XYZ file of C-alpha atoms in Angstrom:
739
model
C -31.098 -48.571 -1.879
C -32.819 -51.865 -2.641
C -33.950 -51.324 -6.185
C -32.220 -54.022 -8.265
C -33.531 -57.589 -8.281
C -31.962 -60.725 -9.744
C -34.643 -63.056 -11.077
C -34.400 -66.590 -12.451
C -36.632 -68.502 -14.821
C -35.987 -71.870 -16.409
C -36.862 -74.526 -18.973
C -36.979 -78.069 -17.611
C -37.193 -81.321 -19.554
C -39.753 -82.889 -17.236
C -41.302 -86.310 -17.817
C -44.934 -87.032 -16.994
C -45.241 -89.148 -13.818
C -41.440 -89.255 -13.323
C -41.568 -87.733 -9.855
C -38.041 -88.903 -9.012
C -36.470 -87.317 -12.056
C -38.677 -84.237 -11.922
C -37.662 -83.284 -8.385
C -33.983 -83.654 -9.239
C -34.334 -81.281 -12.182
C -36.298 -78.793 -10.056
C -33.645 -78.849 -7.344
C -30.876 -78.428 -9.904
C -32.610 -75.368 -11.360
C -33.036 -73.797 -7.908
C -29.404 -74.498 -7.079
C -28.240 -72.846 -10.299
C -30.539 -69.872 -9.728
C -29.114 -69.292 -6.241
C -25.550 -69.629 -7.503
C -26.232 -66.709 -9.854
C -27.569 -64.544 -7.047
C -31.277 -64.925 -7.811
C -33.774 -64.381 -5.012
C -36.810 -65.593 -6.971
C -37.063 -68.727 -9.105
C -39.906 -69.489 -11.558
C -40.511 -72.985 -12.984
C -42.688 -74.442 -15.771
C -46.360 -75.375 -15.552
C -47.120 -78.534 -13.552
C -43.392 -79.201 -13.252
C -43.731 -81.498 -10.245
C -45.999 -84.061 -11.899
C -45.113 -83.218 -15.498
C -47.545 -81.398 -17.752
C -48.641 -84.346 -19.902
C -50.052 -86.670 -17.245
C -53.431 -86.546 -19.022
C -55.902 -88.975 -17.407
C -53.435 -89.642 -14.587
C -54.848 -86.380 -13.227
C -57.996 -88.375 -12.471
C -55.959 -90.497 -10.058
C -55.607 -89.488 -6.419
C -52.071 -90.905 -6.434
C -50.956 -88.093 -8.749
C -52.040 -85.470 -6.197
C -50.533 -87.455 -3.321
C -47.141 -87.843 -5.005
C -47.140 -84.175 -5.994
C -47.531 -83.153 -2.354
C -44.816 -85.623 -1.370
C -42.451 -83.927 -3.811
C -43.494 -80.512 -2.479
C -42.679 -81.726 1.030
C -39.189 -82.737 -0.112
C -38.673 -79.326 -1.697
C -39.809 -77.523 1.459
C -37.323 -79.493 3.555
C -34.402 -79.209 1.154
C -31.581 -76.813 2.150
C -31.312 -75.924 -1.559
C -34.685 -74.162 -1.335
C -33.814 -71.925 1.596
C -33.461 -68.134 1.259
C -34.995 -68.000 -2.194
C -38.638 -67.423 -3.099
C -39.662 -70.511 -5.072
C -42.606 -70.755 -7.444
C -43.435 -74.322 -8.527
C -46.295 -75.904 -10.475
C -48.426 -78.864 -9.380
C -52.015 -80.148 -9.386
C -53.994 -79.357 -6.238
C -57.417 -80.577 -5.114
C -59.443 -77.881 -3.322
C -62.952 -78.616 -2.048
C -63.016 -81.750 -4.224
C -62.175 -79.777 -7.377
C -58.887 -80.261 -9.238
C -56.914 -77.136 -10.110
C -53.740 -76.486 -12.078
C -51.767 -74.432 -9.561
C -48.671 -72.439 -8.698
C -47.291 -72.812 -5.175
C -45.206 -69.967 -3.745
C -43.038 -70.989 -0.817
C -40.186 -69.423 1.142
C -38.089 -70.899 3.940
C -40.439 -73.807 4.724
C -43.557 -71.647 4.559
C -46.207 -71.703 1.825
C -47.243 -68.165 0.946
C -49.897 -68.712 -1.715
C -51.477 -71.410 -3.871
C -52.574 -69.743 -7.076
C -54.934 -71.728 -9.404
C -55.108 -71.242 -13.167
C -57.824 -68.858 -14.364
C -58.051 -69.726 -18.085
C -57.681 -73.305 -19.285
C -56.408 -74.323 -22.718
C -58.624 -76.529 -24.856
C -57.463 -75.705 -28.374
C -55.108 -77.764 -30.530
C -53.698 -80.663 -28.523
C -54.743 -79.173 -25.195
C -57.544 -80.789 -23.148
C -57.177 -79.062 -19.782
C -60.883 -78.812 -18.960
C -61.032 -82.592 -19.081
C -58.957 -82.702 -15.869
C -59.041 -79.261 -14.287
C -61.479 -76.464 -13.488
C -60.674 -72.789 -13.934
C -60.696 -70.560 -10.852
C -63.469 -68.004 -11.355
C -63.289 -65.925 -8.156
C -61.173 -63.116 -9.551
C -58.962 -61.152 -7.125
C -60.202 -63.305 -4.259
C -58.554 -65.892 -2.041
C -59.881 -68.318 0.524
C -58.430 -70.789 3.005
C -56.857 -73.995 1.803
C -56.349 -76.668 4.440
C -52.954 -78.279 3.981
C -52.437 -82.064 4.118
C -50.691 -83.340 7.218
C -47.421 -84.140 5.426
C -47.105 -80.414 4.660
C -48.373 -79.213 8.058
C -45.621 -81.173 9.786
C -42.983 -79.215 7.851
C -44.461 -75.713 7.659
C -46.376 -75.579 10.941
C -49.257 -74.117 8.925
C -52.768 -75.527 8.893
C -54.204 -73.253 6.233
C -52.829 -70.999 3.509
C -54.368 -68.561 0.983
C -55.761 -70.204 -2.162
C -56.965 -68.165 -5.129
C -56.283 -65.172 -7.341
C -53.825 -63.303 -5.158
C -50.398 -61.694 -5.481
C -47.301 -61.837 -3.277
C -45.969 -58.624 -1.740
C -42.354 -58.594 -0.604
C -40.647 -55.761 1.257
C -39.549 -54.114 -1.981
C -41.955 -55.181 -4.765
C -44.990 -57.253 -5.736
C -45.189 -60.475 -7.775
C -48.224 -61.745 -9.675
C -48.763 -64.952 -11.598
C -50.175 -65.984 -14.939
C -50.240 -69.596 -16.098
C -49.681 -70.330 -19.796
C -53.066 -69.778 -21.493
C -53.746 -66.656 -19.444
C -51.172 -64.798 -21.550
C -53.006 -65.847 -24.743
C -56.537 -65.179 -23.516
C -58.278 -61.967 -24.707
C -59.010 -60.782 -21.156
C -55.530 -61.430 -19.777
C -54.673 -60.741 -16.161
C -51.312 -59.028 -16.557
C -52.992 -55.727 -17.432
C -55.163 -55.755 -14.322
C -52.226 -56.775 -12.150
C -50.042 -54.077 -13.663
C -52.685 -51.433 -12.985
C -52.787 -52.595 -9.353
C -49.048 -52.059 -8.975
C -47.770 -55.604 -9.501
C -44.255 -55.008 -10.842
C -43.129 -58.566 -11.613
C -45.520 -60.749 -13.585
C -44.620 -64.363 -14.204
C -45.909 -67.008 -16.574
C -45.315 -70.716 -16.106
C -46.088 -72.555 -19.334
C -46.523 -75.967 -20.861
C -46.415 -74.576 -24.391
C -45.610 -77.010 -27.186
C -43.820 -76.336 -30.442
C -45.540 -75.359 -33.640
C -43.820 -73.704 -36.559
C -43.481 -69.946 -36.025
C -45.259 -70.085 -32.643
C -42.278 -68.474 -30.909
C -42.920 -65.267 -32.863
C -46.413 -64.996 -31.381
C -45.223 -65.835 -27.880
C -42.525 -63.159 -27.918
C -44.836 -60.555 -29.446
C -47.464 -61.140 -26.760
C -44.954 -60.607 -23.962
C -43.336 -57.548 -25.541
C -46.764 -56.059 -26.127
C -47.883 -56.796 -22.561
C -44.948 -54.965 -20.999
C -44.847 -52.163 -23.569
C -48.483 -51.283 -22.957
C -48.462 -51.304 -19.173
C -44.814 -51.514 -18.156
C -43.345 -54.015 -15.730
C -41.184 -57.104 -15.711
C -42.486 -60.251 -17.394
C -40.890 -63.689 -16.937
C -41.709 -66.841 -18.899
C -40.794 -70.389 -17.876
C -41.640 -73.287 -20.163
C -41.253 -77.012 -20.275
C -38.809 -78.473 -22.765
C -38.610 -81.811 -24.576
C -40.873 -84.831 -24.974
C -42.602 -85.564 -21.677
C -44.164 -88.761 -22.965
C -46.561 -87.594 -25.663
C -46.632 -86.462 -29.271
C -45.702 -82.824 -28.726
C -42.345 -81.157 -28.148
C -42.246 -78.417 -25.526
C -39.874 -75.849 -26.923
C -38.483 -73.895 -24.008
C -37.935 -70.252 -24.995
C -37.676 -69.060 -21.400
C -37.372 -65.283 -21.383
C -37.315 -62.155 -19.266
C -38.662 -58.821 -20.512
C -39.058 -55.331 -19.104
C -41.024 -52.380 -20.451
C -41.447 -53.879 -23.931
C -37.829 -55.056 -24.330
C -36.419 -58.585 -24.123
C -33.413 -58.776 -21.806
C -32.780 -62.532 -21.603
C -33.518 -65.326 -24.091
C -33.364 -69.052 -23.490
C -32.907 -71.686 -26.174
C -35.840 -73.087 -28.113
C -34.229 -76.393 -29.113
C -31.672 -77.936 -26.824
C -30.787 -81.306 -25.313
C -30.070 -79.763 -21.908
C -32.456 -81.085 -19.275
C -32.121 -77.975 -17.119
C -31.637 -74.472 -18.494
C -31.690 -71.520 -16.087
C -31.996 -67.925 -17.241
C -31.285 -64.948 -14.968
C -31.403 -61.176 -15.280
C -30.761 -58.305 -12.894
C -33.339 -55.563 -13.322
C -33.908 -52.150 -11.767
C -37.358 -51.740 -10.251
C -37.092 -47.983 -10.637
C -37.086 -48.478 -14.411
C -40.527 -50.038 -14.102
C -41.810 -47.251 -11.887
C -40.491 -44.484 -14.091
C -41.841 -46.115 -17.259
C -45.302 -46.626 -15.796
C -45.489 -43.122 -14.407
C -44.722 -41.747 -17.876
C -47.812 -43.460 -19.309
C -50.421 -40.944 -18.241
C -53.465 -42.845 -19.520
C -52.231 -45.874 -17.596
C -51.959 -43.816 -14.430
C -55.563 -42.665 -14.742
C -56.775 -46.253 -15.114
C -54.496 -47.491 -12.317
C -55.932 -44.929 -9.894
C -59.350 -46.587 -10.136
C -58.280 -50.219 -10.544
C -59.680 -52.958 -8.368
C -57.260 -54.288 -5.782
C -55.925 -57.834 -5.643
C -55.723 -59.877 -2.494
C -52.120 -59.389 -1.342
C -50.121 -61.893 0.673
C -47.250 -60.161 2.443
C -43.892 -61.603 3.414
C -40.951 -60.064 5.265
C -38.538 -60.898 2.487
C -36.776 -58.631 0.044
C -35.771 -59.598 -3.480
C -33.222 -56.784 -3.587
C -30.323 -55.944 -1.287
C -29.544 -52.648 0.434
C -26.182 -52.260 -1.283
C -26.851 -52.785 -4.989
C -25.460 -49.641 -6.571
C -22.521 -51.486 -8.093
C -24.651 -54.271 -9.581
C -25.136 -53.821 -13.353
C -28.691 -54.103 -14.663
C -30.110 -55.318 -17.937
C -29.408 -54.338 -21.518
C -32.106 -55.019 -24.158
C -31.348 -57.702 -26.729
C -32.788 -58.609 -30.121
C -34.632 -61.940 -30.088
C -33.055 -64.440 -32.448
C -35.707 -66.532 -34.190
C -35.116 -69.802 -36.006
C -36.199 -70.095 -39.607
C -39.020 -72.583 -40.312
C -36.442 -74.866 -41.934
C -34.349 -74.806 -38.766
C -37.414 -75.513 -36.649
C -38.233 -78.575 -38.775
C -34.671 -79.799 -38.457
C -34.206 -79.154 -34.731
C -37.598 -79.698 -33.055
C -38.230 -83.267 -34.239
C -34.541 -84.090 -33.694
C -34.767 -83.112 -30.014
C -38.042 -85.007 -29.666
C -36.524 -88.124 -31.215
C -33.579 -88.020 -28.807
C -35.924 -87.846 -25.809
C -38.026 -90.648 -27.236
C -34.970 -92.830 -27.845
C -33.236 -92.347 -24.510
C -36.428 -92.696 -22.483
C -37.681 -95.759 -24.362
C -34.591 -97.801 -23.509
C -34.093 -98.896 -27.121
C -30.835 -99.095 -29.061
C -31.513 -96.830 -32.011
C -33.734 -96.278 -35.027
C -34.674 -98.280 -38.114
C -35.916 -96.568 -41.269
C -37.072 -98.008 -44.579
C -35.289 -95.516 -46.826
C -36.988 -95.387 -50.213
C -35.094 -92.545 -51.826
C -38.278 -90.449 -51.787
C -38.588 -87.139 -50.024
C -40.548 -88.187 -46.944
C -38.278 -91.047 -45.834
C -35.244 -88.969 -46.868
C -36.497 -86.080 -44.725
C -36.936 -88.443 -41.803
C -33.363 -89.653 -42.261
C -32.115 -86.068 -42.293
C -33.915 -85.388 -39.010
C -32.104 -88.335 -37.412
C -28.854 -86.929 -38.810
C -29.725 -83.594 -37.205
C -30.257 -85.421 -33.922
C -26.785 -86.986 -34.184
C -25.260 -83.551 -34.758
C -27.056 -82.160 -31.690
C -25.876 -85.063 -29.533
C -22.248 -84.629 -30.595
C -22.460 -80.890 -30.087
C -23.875 -81.326 -26.566
C -21.203 -83.894 -25.718
C -18.500 -81.516 -26.944
C -19.907 -78.857 -24.592
C -19.597 -81.302 -21.703
C -23.255 -82.172 -21.152
C -22.800 -85.180 -18.882
C -26.452 -86.275 -19.134
C -26.255 -86.489 -22.938
C -22.985 -88.449 -22.745
C -24.482 -90.789 -20.157
C -27.595 -91.360 -22.275
C -25.486 -92.042 -25.384
C -23.422 -94.600 -23.499
C -26.563 -96.356 -22.323
C -28.029 -96.473 -25.840
C -24.803 -97.649 -27.485
C -23.972 -100.071 -24.687
C -20.450 -98.737 -24.119
C -19.604 -97.216 -20.724
C -16.578 -95.353 -22.130
C -18.181 -94.000 -25.286
C -18.223 -90.251 -25.992
C -20.079 -89.185 -29.157
C -17.832 -86.932 -31.203
C -18.530 -87.565 -34.884
C -22.175 -87.400 -36.114
C -21.592 -89.932 -38.917
C -19.919 -92.393 -36.573
C -22.767 -91.999 -34.074
C -25.334 -92.502 -36.853
C -23.625 -95.745 -37.849
C -24.068 -97.036 -34.306
C -27.696 -96.102 -33.694
C -29.317 -95.585 -37.101
C -30.072 -98.406 -39.551
C -31.488 -97.587 -42.980
C -32.811 -100.193 -45.388
C -33.737 -99.960 -49.060
C -36.507 -102.480 -49.675
C -36.496 -102.847 -53.429
C -38.701 -104.837 -55.759
C -39.065 -105.441 -59.453
C -41.123 -102.227 -59.510
C -38.329 -100.114 -58.025
C -36.166 -97.874 -60.137
C -32.392 -97.545 -60.134
C -32.740 -93.835 -59.379
C -34.437 -94.287 -55.993
C -32.001 -97.034 -55.000
C -29.056 -94.805 -55.850
C -30.525 -91.821 -53.974
C -31.107 -93.917 -50.864
C -27.557 -95.267 -50.932
C -25.955 -91.845 -51.409
C -28.008 -90.267 -48.629
C -27.135 -93.102 -46.245
C -23.450 -92.587 -47.030
C -23.688 -88.876 -46.321
C -25.516 -89.421 -43.030
C -23.316 -92.332 -42.004
C -26.138 -94.764 -41.233
C -25.696 -98.531 -41.240
C -27.301 -99.174 -44.632
C -28.612 -102.452 -46.013
C -30.429 -103.363 -49.225
C -32.953 -106.158 -49.616
C -35.332 -107.374 -52.321
C -38.902 -108.214 -51.365
C -39.980 -110.011 -54.565
C -39.534 -113.526 -53.147
C -41.768 -112.776 -50.161
C -44.402 -111.062 -52.321
C -44.571 -113.975 -54.747
C -44.825 -116.438 -51.852
C -47.896 -114.659 -50.476
C -49.524 -114.428 -53.904
C -48.864 -118.144 -54.418
C -50.708 -118.906 -51.180
C -53.664 -116.873 -52.392
C -53.673 -118.601 -55.796
C -53.444 -122.028 -54.168
C -56.511 -121.318 -52.038
C -58.637 -119.302 -54.473
C -57.487 -120.646 -57.802
C -56.891 -117.220 -59.384
C -53.873 -114.914 -59.501
C -54.414 -111.132 -59.171
C -52.759 -108.890 -61.737
C -51.614 -105.295 -61.943
C -53.769 -102.871 -63.890
C -50.908 -102.564 -66.386
C -51.233 -106.315 -67.014
C -54.999 -106.281 -67.455
C -56.107 -106.448 -63.843
C -59.010 -104.590 -62.243
C -58.698 -101.637 -59.889
C -59.223 -103.887 -56.881
C -56.572 -106.333 -58.067
C -54.180 -103.464 -58.677
C -54.786 -102.111 -55.172
C -54.237 -105.516 -53.589
C -51.016 -106.011 -55.552
C -49.722 -102.705 -54.191
C -50.785 -103.376 -50.614
C -49.171 -106.798 -50.405
C -45.824 -105.113 -51.095
C -46.496 -102.602 -48.322
C -47.328 -105.326 -45.812
C -44.278 -107.365 -46.719
C -42.115 -104.324 -46.137
C -43.803 -103.768 -42.790
C -43.157 -107.323 -41.599
C -39.549 -107.251 -42.798
C -38.979 -103.934 -41.081
C -40.199 -105.412 -37.792
C -37.910 -108.378 -38.246
C -34.823 -106.314 -39.025
C -35.616 -103.772 -36.285
C -35.740 -106.515 -33.694
C -32.689 -108.475 -34.815
C -30.254 -106.104 -36.550
C -28.428 -105.119 -33.357
C -28.299 -108.763 -32.297
C -26.717 -109.656 -35.626
C -24.175 -106.861 -35.114
C -23.244 -108.162 -31.673
C -25.215 -105.655 -29.608
C -28.199 -105.944 -27.306
C -31.510 -104.141 -27.701
C -33.931 -103.367 -30.500
C -34.593 -100.475 -32.821
C -37.462 -98.001 -32.938
C -39.029 -97.984 -36.393
C -39.477 -94.662 -38.143
C -41.822 -93.849 -40.971
C -43.413 -90.846 -42.580
C -46.474 -89.252 -44.115
C -46.387 -86.255 -46.407
C -48.271 -83.048 -47.135
C -46.115 -82.348 -50.126
C -43.463 -84.263 -52.001
C -41.220 -82.756 -54.573
C -37.629 -83.630 -55.440
C -35.912 -81.852 -58.283
C -36.481 -83.879 -61.478
C -37.986 -86.694 -59.390
C -41.796 -86.988 -59.630
C -43.350 -88.335 -56.398
C -44.172 -92.022 -56.773
C -44.893 -95.037 -54.586
C -43.133 -97.429 -57.003
C -45.712 -100.130 -56.373
C -46.773 -100.717 -59.969
C -44.700 -102.212 -62.809
C -42.205 -100.014 -64.642
C -42.826 -99.170 -68.269
C -39.724 -99.871 -70.336
C -37.629 -99.339 -67.223
C -39.271 -95.989 -66.476
C -41.804 -94.974 -63.826
C -45.401 -95.478 -64.878
C -46.990 -94.517 -61.559
C -47.130 -91.088 -59.921
C -48.693 -89.925 -56.675
C -50.701 -87.147 -58.259
C -52.249 -89.478 -60.826
C -53.127 -91.932 -58.056
C -54.676 -89.194 -55.946
C -56.615 -87.563 -58.730
C -55.323 -84.176 -57.650
C -52.053 -82.274 -57.622
C -50.054 -81.608 -54.469
C -50.730 -77.905 -54.962
C -54.473 -78.576 -54.934
C -54.043 -80.868 -51.956
C -52.363 -78.092 -50.004
C -55.295 -75.759 -50.648
C -57.879 -78.396 -49.687
C -56.083 -79.293 -46.474
C -55.668 -75.737 -45.236
C -59.267 -74.826 -46.026
C -60.605 -77.939 -44.306
C -58.491 -77.870 -41.155
C -57.288 -74.334 -40.592
C -60.290 -72.485 -42.038
C -62.886 -74.996 -40.837
C -64.555 -75.469 -44.230
C -67.058 -78.182 -45.015
C -67.817 -79.158 -48.632
C -70.111 -76.222 -49.390
C -67.908 -73.576 -47.747
C -64.834 -74.936 -49.503
C -66.657 -74.830 -52.833
C -67.653 -71.200 -52.243
C -64.092 -70.157 -51.407
C -62.503 -72.047 -54.275
C -64.906 -70.443 -56.745
C -62.973 -67.229 -56.186
C -59.496 -68.709 -55.623
C -59.645 -70.715 -58.868
C -61.936 -68.433 -60.861
C -59.258 -67.866 -63.529
C -58.664 -71.560 -64.214
C -61.816 -73.513 -63.316
C -65.524 -73.251 -64.044
C -68.012 -73.670 -61.176
C -68.776 -77.243 -62.277
C -65.059 -78.087 -62.318
C -64.580 -76.639 -58.839
C -67.575 -78.646 -57.650
C -66.071 -81.838 -59.059
C -62.740 -81.242 -57.365
C -64.318 -80.490 -53.996
C -66.526 -83.591 -54.181
C -63.557 -85.750 -55.091
C -61.567 -84.434 -52.148
C -64.290 -84.974 -49.552
C -65.236 -88.361 -50.953
C -61.626 -89.488 -50.693
C -61.303 -87.893 -47.256
C -64.291 -89.741 -45.856
C -63.258 -93.060 -47.392
C -59.931 -92.841 -45.568
C -60.803 -91.150 -42.284
C -60.862 -94.455 -40.384
C -57.123 -94.812 -40.901
C -56.454 -91.896 -38.586
C -57.881 -93.635 -35.529
C -54.629 -95.576 -35.144
C -52.975 -93.848 -32.185
C -49.247 -94.328 -32.609
C -46.383 -92.114 -31.418
C -46.140 -89.011 -33.547
C -44.615 -85.544 -33.588
C -46.994 -82.612 -33.918
C -45.383 -79.577 -35.538
C -48.082 -77.527 -37.249
C -51.853 -77.098 -37.430
C -51.692 -77.948 -41.151
C -50.502 -81.524 -41.132
C -51.763 -85.108 -41.484
C -52.594 -85.263 -37.794
C -54.770 -88.057 -36.533
C -57.878 -87.891 -34.403
C -56.025 -86.731 -31.304
C -55.627 -83.304 -32.896
C -58.321 -83.441 -35.565
C -61.487 -84.541 -33.782
C -63.892 -85.889 -36.364
C -65.769 -89.135 -36.858
C -64.129 -92.023 -38.694
C -67.238 -93.544 -40.296
C -68.853 -91.331 -42.940
C -71.623 -91.497 -45.469
C -69.229 -90.989 -48.351
C -72.010 -89.732 -50.630
C -72.335 -86.444 -48.673
C -75.742 -86.216 -50.347
C -77.074 -83.126 -48.552
C -73.830 -81.177 -48.816
C -73.163 -82.111 -52.436
C -76.758 -81.244 -53.369
C -76.178 -77.741 -52.016
C -73.112 -77.474 -54.222
C -75.015 -78.750 -57.267
C -77.831 -76.284 -56.709
C -75.362 -73.424 -56.463
C -73.615 -74.543 -59.659
C -76.981 -74.734 -61.384
C -77.877 -71.176 -60.347
C -74.494 -69.821 -61.385
C -74.465 -71.502 -64.777
C -78.035 -70.393 -65.410
C -77.053 -66.836 -64.566
C -74.053 -67.073 -66.860
C -76.258 -68.196 -69.727
C -78.686 -65.333 -69.103
C -75.809 -62.863 -69.010
C -74.690 -64.108 -72.418
C -78.237 -64.126 -73.846
C -80.740 -62.028 -71.855
C -83.610 -63.478 -73.905
C -82.737 -67.020 -72.832
C -84.809 -67.991 -69.801
C -84.178 -71.702 -69.966
C -82.343 -72.977 -66.913
C -79.202 -74.831 -67.772
C -78.402 -77.630 -65.348
C -74.937 -78.456 -64.072
C -72.672 -80.886 -65.792
C -73.752 -84.322 -64.629
C -70.706 -86.052 -66.005
C -67.715 -87.008 -63.893
C -65.546 -83.969 -63.249
C -61.924 -84.459 -64.106
C -58.905 -83.199 -62.246
C -55.890 -81.867 -64.133
C -54.448 -85.358 -63.990
C -57.422 -86.707 -65.903
C -58.785 -88.932 -63.134
C -62.487 -89.074 -62.431
C -63.993 -87.289 -59.448
C -65.881 -90.442 -58.677
C -62.741 -91.445 -56.795
C -62.835 -95.039 -57.990
C -64.434 -97.417 -55.534
C -66.557 -95.726 -52.924
C -66.723 -98.402 -50.268
C -65.280 -97.596 -46.864
C -61.899 -99.169 -47.416
C -61.527 -98.697 -51.151
C -60.457 -95.913 -53.417
C -57.220 -94.747 -54.915
C -54.199 -93.834 -52.842
C -54.273 -90.223 -51.726
C -51.421 -87.956 -50.677
C -50.953 -86.518 -47.266
C -48.327 -84.405 -44.988
C -44.847 -85.270 -44.011
C -44.119 -86.955 -40.790
C -42.272 -89.585 -38.880
C -43.533 -92.748 -37.288
C -42.102 -94.485 -34.306
C -42.706 -97.844 -32.735
C -40.790 -100.017 -30.294
C -39.024 -102.256 -32.825
C -42.396 -103.539 -33.902
C -43.749 -100.984 -36.295
C -42.952 -99.565 -39.664
C -44.215 -97.712 -42.587
C -42.517 -98.588 -45.777
C -40.804 -96.282 -48.198
C -44.050 -95.046 -49.741
C -47.760 -95.294 -49.497
C -49.645 -97.978 -51.198
C -53.170 -96.735 -51.683
C -55.529 -93.997 -50.660
C -53.429 -91.707 -48.562
C -55.388 -88.597 -47.609
C -53.770 -85.208 -47.440
C -52.526 -82.810 -44.943
C -54.917 -81.856 -42.249
C -57.421 -84.389 -43.482
C -57.062 -87.880 -42.091
C -54.138 -89.458 -43.685
C -52.455 -92.754 -43.575
C -49.843 -93.235 -46.181
C -51.182 -96.651 -46.950
C -53.984 -98.984 -46.110
C -53.543 -99.139 -42.371
C -53.641 -102.131 -40.071
C -54.866 -101.715 -36.507
C -51.297 -101.765 -35.203
C -49.741 -99.408 -37.735
C -47.990 -96.210 -36.630
C -48.279 -92.641 -37.815
C -45.607 -90.274 -36.582
C -43.988 -86.888 -36.916
C -46.614 -85.042 -38.868
C -45.613 -81.788 -40.543
């Protein structure tokens, strides 16, 4: 009867500008789709060039090479007798568009440009592309000669059209169009388009999969139809992880789910669906039928090709499934682990180096590497040849097969406890025990000799020796004494990252990992940088005292500033109500001023663009995600004056409420406002590079054997979502894996 269709979507681990590798993965996905009986194959957004080409989209070579790859696909026998839908950049009338190209048996049917471009978060699509604004219209596109020679076509339809086969109709959305308020799938559904596809370059954020699935279920529940999602997977050369989640849905039900976190380069998802189920469902929605009867028609491109076969009665169709979501903890464990594996295998390095302090942020980073080792061994056990081949290349053993995560960690993961006279036995013991559990190659060194050597040089030149605050030194001396330890650790980490494998008889270097934190709590272990002298063998320094705020307060500040878009005055107004039971207006004002003063003092540190993993909108992301200036007037005079005036009015009103006869205006407290830790809201030194160390999000840094962040931060380290560097940052310092 010709009513059942077998459709294929996929997740591909494409790599920006890797045209050779990208075409091989595309061909493999088409081959797998055909082997499962599919007659239509959907691929991710910009899969030919790779989504993350960024300013390479300004280069004509990128468009040329994309058409060269398309020519190879058109000629390939693998692509015959299946309707293929691939993504690539296309220049039309001297305007660059993000496009889908439908082709069948060496003929291009339609080039469909993206209608809604993504510019939020880490997306910058309008920098390189223009949205197509001629809705439901197509025009002629003149093909380049390398394509004409294969297809025999000189021009093809270009624009907002749909493809009509003998038995059904297919329409396209591209990533952001699903998320946009005025999304096209409703209009296409009303015009009778039965199969709607979405090719995405959607990156991972915690809990984002829930929204993605809900949008697709809602789209098909409201208007009926089949909806297919293809997405990129992996690290394509930038700081985000594309998290797959290919799926197929029909009439509000999910029928096929792809993996969100996987090391497989090519994952193909197929489902056989009955078109009559779509027709019956839509016809039962009477309000939809009324709207469909008056809907505006799309430009239809017809082809004499059927997705179904005449004899399909015996072919089973779909059964709805329940989507299985990962917990946030699983997402944190798996997403960065997959990203790290891509980064490692594509960088050509021999493993990772981590300064393991025994604190929560470096320990979390170590656990993520351990998770990566488990994923690699699991993939190898399942026979993933690409993973085995990559592991052999990294380890330098052509016969190696990863089987035990601890044994693999010992080969590619080096941890180092960099102790000093300020370090405690507890952190050293925690670092050692964690390394044993993970299986890393663990070493312990003491940095005191190097620190004293540098201080001796300073004393020889300047004639004075700086002292810790605990020994009578000033704040500036104390800060310098902490930072010299941080820089020594950085230099030593570079040295060991470059030479550890050589010393162990292997070639290659190590990528250096580090971290930054939004929160830091270990049971019975107060967060501390361990950069100041111990007091009778016990910790005398804590992060919260250094910051002048608690981590709980820091979390509130960060979310209000980044996620809610609050400036100083707006944050003050919101916190008046949030903290009304514990703080007076003047105390809230002091806390807000202290936060923004510290934020502005440290913003410059976030202009260091090093490799990093983006996982959530609330995180210590740098200025690639959080676009704000780096040089501030740290006095915030206009904004703080607004706060002071509001405090003055509120306190005056409070006094009048207590004594209606009292008309005297009571001014705000002009003294320094104190945080619960007892530190002054003045924030210490207010010069651009001064101030106390602040706390910030949790993340992981990477650099090619020439970068490191030590076990802890050394000075002002701003919090989540505000610019954070977990120590005073040099121009070449990394900031990675922000959570």
